[in-house]
Tab-separated table of C-alpha atoms and ligand atoms in Angstrom:
chain	number	residue	atom	x	y	z
A	26	MET	CA	-100.957	162.975	7.128
A	27	PHE	CA	-98.235	161.353	4.988
A	28	LEU	CA	-99.180	158.956	2.172
A	29	ARG	CA	-95.665	157.831	1.247
A	30	ILE	CA	-92.076	158.924	1.005
A	31	ASP	CA	-92.384	160.655	-2.354
A	32	HIS	CA	-88.671	161.208	-2.776
A	33	VAL	CA	-85.300	161.552	-1.152
A	34	GLY	CA	-83.488	164.623	-2.493
A	35	ILE	CA	-79.755	164.156	-3.006
A	36	ALA	CA	-77.480	167.116	-3.691
A	37	CYS	CA	-74.666	166.632	-6.189
A	38	HIS	CA	-72.132	168.641	-8.182
A	39	ASP	CA	-72.610	166.777	-11.457
A	40	LEU	CA	-76.142	165.585	-12.273
A	41	GLU	CA	-75.206	163.507	-15.338
A	42	GLU	CA	-72.457	161.690	-13.465
A	43	LYS	CA	-74.787	160.847	-10.544
A	44	ILE	CA	-77.574	159.686	-12.880
A	45	GLU	CA	-75.098	157.325	-14.507
A	46	PHE	CA	-74.053	156.075	-11.038
A	47	TYR	CA	-77.639	155.379	-9.893
A	48	GLU	CA	-78.500	153.699	-13.207
A	49	SER	CA	-75.455	151.446	-13.322
A	50	THR	CA	-75.254	150.663	-9.588
A	51	PHE	CA	-78.925	150.257	-8.658
A	52	GLY	CA	-80.630	149.803	-12.036
A	53	LEU	CA	-82.876	152.823	-11.489
A	54	THR	CA	-84.537	154.594	-14.420
A	55	VAL	CA	-84.883	158.343	-14.984
A	56	VAL	CA	-88.538	159.263	-15.452
A	57	SER	CA	-88.211	163.063	-15.522
A	58	ARG	CA	-85.590	165.771	-15.956
A	59	GLU	CA	-86.338	169.440	-15.301
A	60	VAL	CA	-84.743	172.802	-14.644
A	61	ASN	CA	-86.585	174.645	-11.856
A	62	GLU	CA	-85.406	178.272	-11.921
A	63	GLU	CA	-87.427	179.272	-8.848
A	64	GLN	CA	-85.773	176.530	-6.768
A	65	GLY	CA	-82.380	177.078	-8.413
A	66	VAL	CA	-81.920	173.459	-9.455
A	67	ARG	CA	-81.451	171.116	-12.357
A	68	GLU	CA	-83.001	167.826	-11.257
A	69	ALA	CA	-83.866	164.288	-12.263
A	70	MET	CA	-86.411	161.882	-10.775
A	71	LEU	CA	-85.496	158.196	-10.769
A	72	HIS	CA	-88.245	155.642	-10.155
A	73	VAL	CA	-87.694	153.444	-7.091
A	74	ALA	CA	-90.956	151.613	-6.328
A	75	ASP	CA	-94.749	151.727	-6.426
A	76	GLY	CA	-96.574	151.240	-3.134
A	77	PRO	CA	-100.144	151.545	-1.848
A	78	GLY	CA	-99.582	155.252	-1.129
A	79	GLY	CA	-98.109	156.028	-4.554
A	80	THR	CA	-94.722	156.072	-6.220
A	81	SER	CA	-91.360	156.744	-4.576
A	82	TYR	CA	-88.376	158.332	-6.296
A	83	VAL	CA	-84.818	159.431	-5.793
A	84	GLN	CA	-84.407	163.081	-6.784
A	85	LEU	CA	-80.903	164.058	-7.859
A	86	ILE	CA	-80.366	167.814	-7.658
A	87	GLU	CA	-77.575	169.988	-9.018
A	88	PRO	CA	-77.505	173.708	-8.176
A	89	LEU	CA	-77.874	176.269	-10.977
A	90	SER	CA	-75.381	178.523	-9.148
A	91	PRO	CA	-73.455	178.727	-5.837
A	92	GLU	CA	-75.914	181.282	-4.360
A	93	THR	CA	-78.892	178.910	-4.519
A	94	ALA	CA	-80.157	176.823	-1.577
A	95	VAL	CA	-78.484	173.692	-2.922
A	96	GLY	CA	-75.321	175.591	-3.923
A	97	LYS	CA	-74.945	176.849	-0.343
A	98	PHE	CA	-75.660	173.383	1.050
A	99	LEU	CA	-72.967	171.791	-1.147
A	100	ALA	CA	-70.383	174.392	-0.126
A	101	LYS	CA	-71.145	173.856	3.562
A	102	ARG	CA	-71.765	170.119	3.773
A	103	GLY	CA	-70.752	168.541	0.464
A	104	GLU	CA	-72.715	165.972	-1.522
A	105	GLY	CA	-75.366	163.865	0.186
A	106	VAL	CA	-78.961	163.726	1.397
A	107	HIS	CA	-80.474	167.213	1.132
A	108	HIS	CA	-84.178	166.711	1.906
A	109	ILE	CA	-87.014	164.227	2.360
A	110	GLY	CA	-90.218	164.746	0.358
A	111	TYR	CA	-93.425	163.273	1.815
A	112	GLY	CA	-96.541	162.728	-0.286
A	113	VAL	CA	-99.666	164.473	1.017
A	114	ALA	CA	-103.195	164.643	-0.371
A	115	ASP	CA	-103.519	168.427	0.040
A	116	VAL	CA	-100.381	170.533	0.531
A	117	THR	CA	-102.289	173.709	1.528
A	118	LYS	CA	-104.155	171.843	4.279
A	119	ALA	CA	-100.972	170.128	5.459
A	120	LEU	CA	-99.168	173.508	5.661
A	121	GLU	CA	-102.005	174.932	7.739
A	122	GLU	CA	-101.980	171.987	10.102
A	123	ILE	CA	-98.191	171.868	10.500
A	124	GLY	CA	-97.853	175.667	10.725
A	125	GLY	CA	-100.476	175.588	13.485
A	126	LYS	CA	-98.079	173.469	15.509
A	127	GLY	CA	-95.492	176.238	15.428
A	128	ILE	CA	-93.188	174.689	12.831
A	129	ARG	CA	-91.530	177.369	10.669
A	130	LEU	CA	-92.688	177.175	7.054
A	131	VAL	CA	-90.132	178.067	4.375
A	132	ASP	CA	-93.087	178.331	1.977
A	133	GLU	CA	-96.392	179.781	3.190
A	134	ARG	CA	-97.944	178.818	-0.145
A	135	PRO	CA	-97.338	175.873	-2.497
A	136	ARG	CA	-94.695	176.225	-5.237
A	137	HIS	CA	-94.188	174.420	-8.517
A	138	GLY	CA	-92.335	171.131	-8.093
A	139	SER	CA	-91.135	168.261	-10.204
A	140	MET	CA	-93.560	166.514	-12.582
A	141	GLY	CA	-96.362	169.036	-11.993
A	142	ALA	CA	-96.485	168.593	-8.213
A	143	SER	CA	-97.349	171.313	-5.703
A	144	ILE	CA	-94.592	171.479	-3.107
A	145	ALA	CA	-93.712	173.352	0.087
A	146	PHE	CA	-90.727	173.196	2.451
A	147	LEU	CA	-90.588	173.167	6.260
A	148	HIS	CA	-87.561	174.721	7.945
A	149	PRO	CA	-84.883	172.132	8.863
A	150	LYS	CA	-84.163	173.888	12.158
A	151	ASP	CA	-87.699	173.043	13.350
A	152	VAL	CA	-87.608	169.448	12.063
A	153	GLY	CA	-84.555	168.130	13.862
A	154	GLY	CA	-82.119	169.231	11.175
A	155	VAL	CA	-84.051	167.647	8.290
A	156	LEU	CA	-85.189	169.839	5.403
A	157	THR	CA	-88.709	168.492	4.854
A	158	GLU	CA	-90.781	168.874	1.702
A	159	LEU	CA	-94.513	168.275	1.272
A	160	VAL	CA	-95.507	166.965	-2.164
A	161	GLU	CA	-98.987	166.934	-3.661
A	162	SER	CA	-98.943	165.028	-6.933
A	163	PRO	CA	-101.204	166.301	-9.736
A	164	GLN	CA	-103.270	163.096	-9.610
A	165	PRO	CA	-103.272	161.875	-6.017
A	166	LYS	CA	-102.015	158.299	-5.982
A	167	LEU	CA	-104.094	156.647	-3.284
B	2	V0V	C1	-79.610	174.480	5.214
B	2	V0V	N1	-79.583	173.939	6.447
B	2	V0V	C2	-79.963	172.664	6.359
B	2	V0V	C3	-80.229	172.434	4.986
B	2	V0V	N2	-80.001	173.594	4.302
B	2	V0V	N3	-80.114	171.717	7.281
B	2	V0V	C4	-80.511	170.498	6.857
B	2	V0V	N4	-80.775	170.207	5.546
B	2	V0V	C5	-80.643	171.146	4.607
B	2	V0V	N5	-80.907	170.857	3.328
B	2	V0V	C6	-79.179	174.603	7.700
B	2	V0V	C7	-77.806	175.198	7.573
B	2	V0V	O1	-76.818	174.239	7.850
B	2	V0V	C8	-77.840	176.304	8.590
B	2	V0V	O2	-77.640	175.795	9.877
B	2	V0V	C9	-79.270	176.808	8.497
B	2	V0V	O3	-80.042	175.704	7.949
B	2	V0V	C10	-79.409	178.013	7.591
B	2	V0V	O4	-78.818	177.667	6.361
B	2	V0V	P1	-78.096	178.683	5.364
B	2	V0V	O5	-77.017	177.936	4.674
B	2	V0V	O6	-77.755	179.961	6.057
B	2	V0V	O7	-79.205	178.924	4.285
B	2	V0V	P2	-80.539	179.766	4.309
B	2	V0V	O8	-81.005	180.103	5.712
B	2	V0V	O9	-80.385	180.881	3.346
B	2	V0V	O10	-81.528	178.680	3.676
B	2	V0V	C11	-81.900	177.497	4.301
B	2	V0V	C12	-83.277	177.109	3.756
B	2	V0V	C13	-83.143	177.029	2.218
B	2	V0V	C14	-83.656	175.744	4.347
B	2	V0V	C15	-84.309	178.145	4.179
B	2	V0V	O11	-82.186	176.050	1.870
B	2	V0V	C16	-84.438	176.760	1.515
B	2	V0V	O12	-85.281	177.657	1.315
B	2	V0V	N6	-84.682	175.504	1.078
B	2	V0V	C17	-85.926	175.135	0.424
B	2	V0V	C18	-85.791	175.192	-1.073
B	2	V0V	C19	-84.830	174.153	-1.624
B	2	V0V	O13	-84.018	173.593	-0.918
B	2	V0V	N7	-84.943	173.905	-2.970
B	2	V0V	C20	-84.082	172.926	-3.634
B	2	V0V	C21	-84.772	171.610	-3.824
B	2	V0V	P3	-76.323	176.127	10.735
B	2	V0V	O14	-75.196	175.604	9.900
B	2	V0V	O15	-76.335	177.631	10.851
B	2	V0V	O16	-76.527	175.419	12.023
B	2	V0V	S1	-85.969	171.761	-5.127
B	2	V0V	C22	-86.995	170.401	-5.063
B	2	V0V	O17	-86.814	169.550	-4.130
B	2	V0V	C23	-87.967	170.287	-6.060
B	2	V0V	C24	-88.090	171.243	-7.184
B	2	V0V	C25	-88.944	169.163	-6.030
B	2	V0V	O18	-88.852	168.275	-5.196
B	2	V0V	O19	-89.863	169.152	-6.899
B	3	CO	CO1	-87.554	167.693	-3.721
């Protein structure tokens, strides 16, 4: 079902500071910066590598306010890994298949994600404590 690890989402208080850290420490390059009001985040995608299943990124995410999903996460757990995003060919089909196995879906329908992707989240409580995101890129990278 999964084509690649599309991205690892990392929650932070200060997006610009963390971008600078990832650039200077690991030599990564920012390929996209967006504000996603629906998800309550300001985020940046940093290119990691291209593989047979597509491209992998690090996604740095800063909350737009303390009441957002990431704002609450930061208050409770502090900075660190927030979610894993897996690349899928068809997010609607994947949701149907995974939902059919009794896993709680945070999103019943796809939402707008970074760089034009269609995304949907699975509840961390049903995935061993890992907030899991499905990512369908606009042009499937196969
Ligand atoms: C919360 N919990 C987590 C978690 N966030 N566990 C693991 N990883 C996380 N990231 C746990 C939390 O510790 C609680 O467990 C429990 O879930 C309920 O959390 P809560 O603080 O009461 O918060 P809720 O229930 O209001 O919301 C939790 C959910 C929410 C997962 C439903 O965060 C959500 O809807 N997330 C999906 C949207 C999102 O995260 N967007 C930002 C990324 P205990 O402590 O009671 O045991 S946007 C993005 O990635 C984009 C745009 C993209 O990739 O393109
Ligand atoms: Co994400």
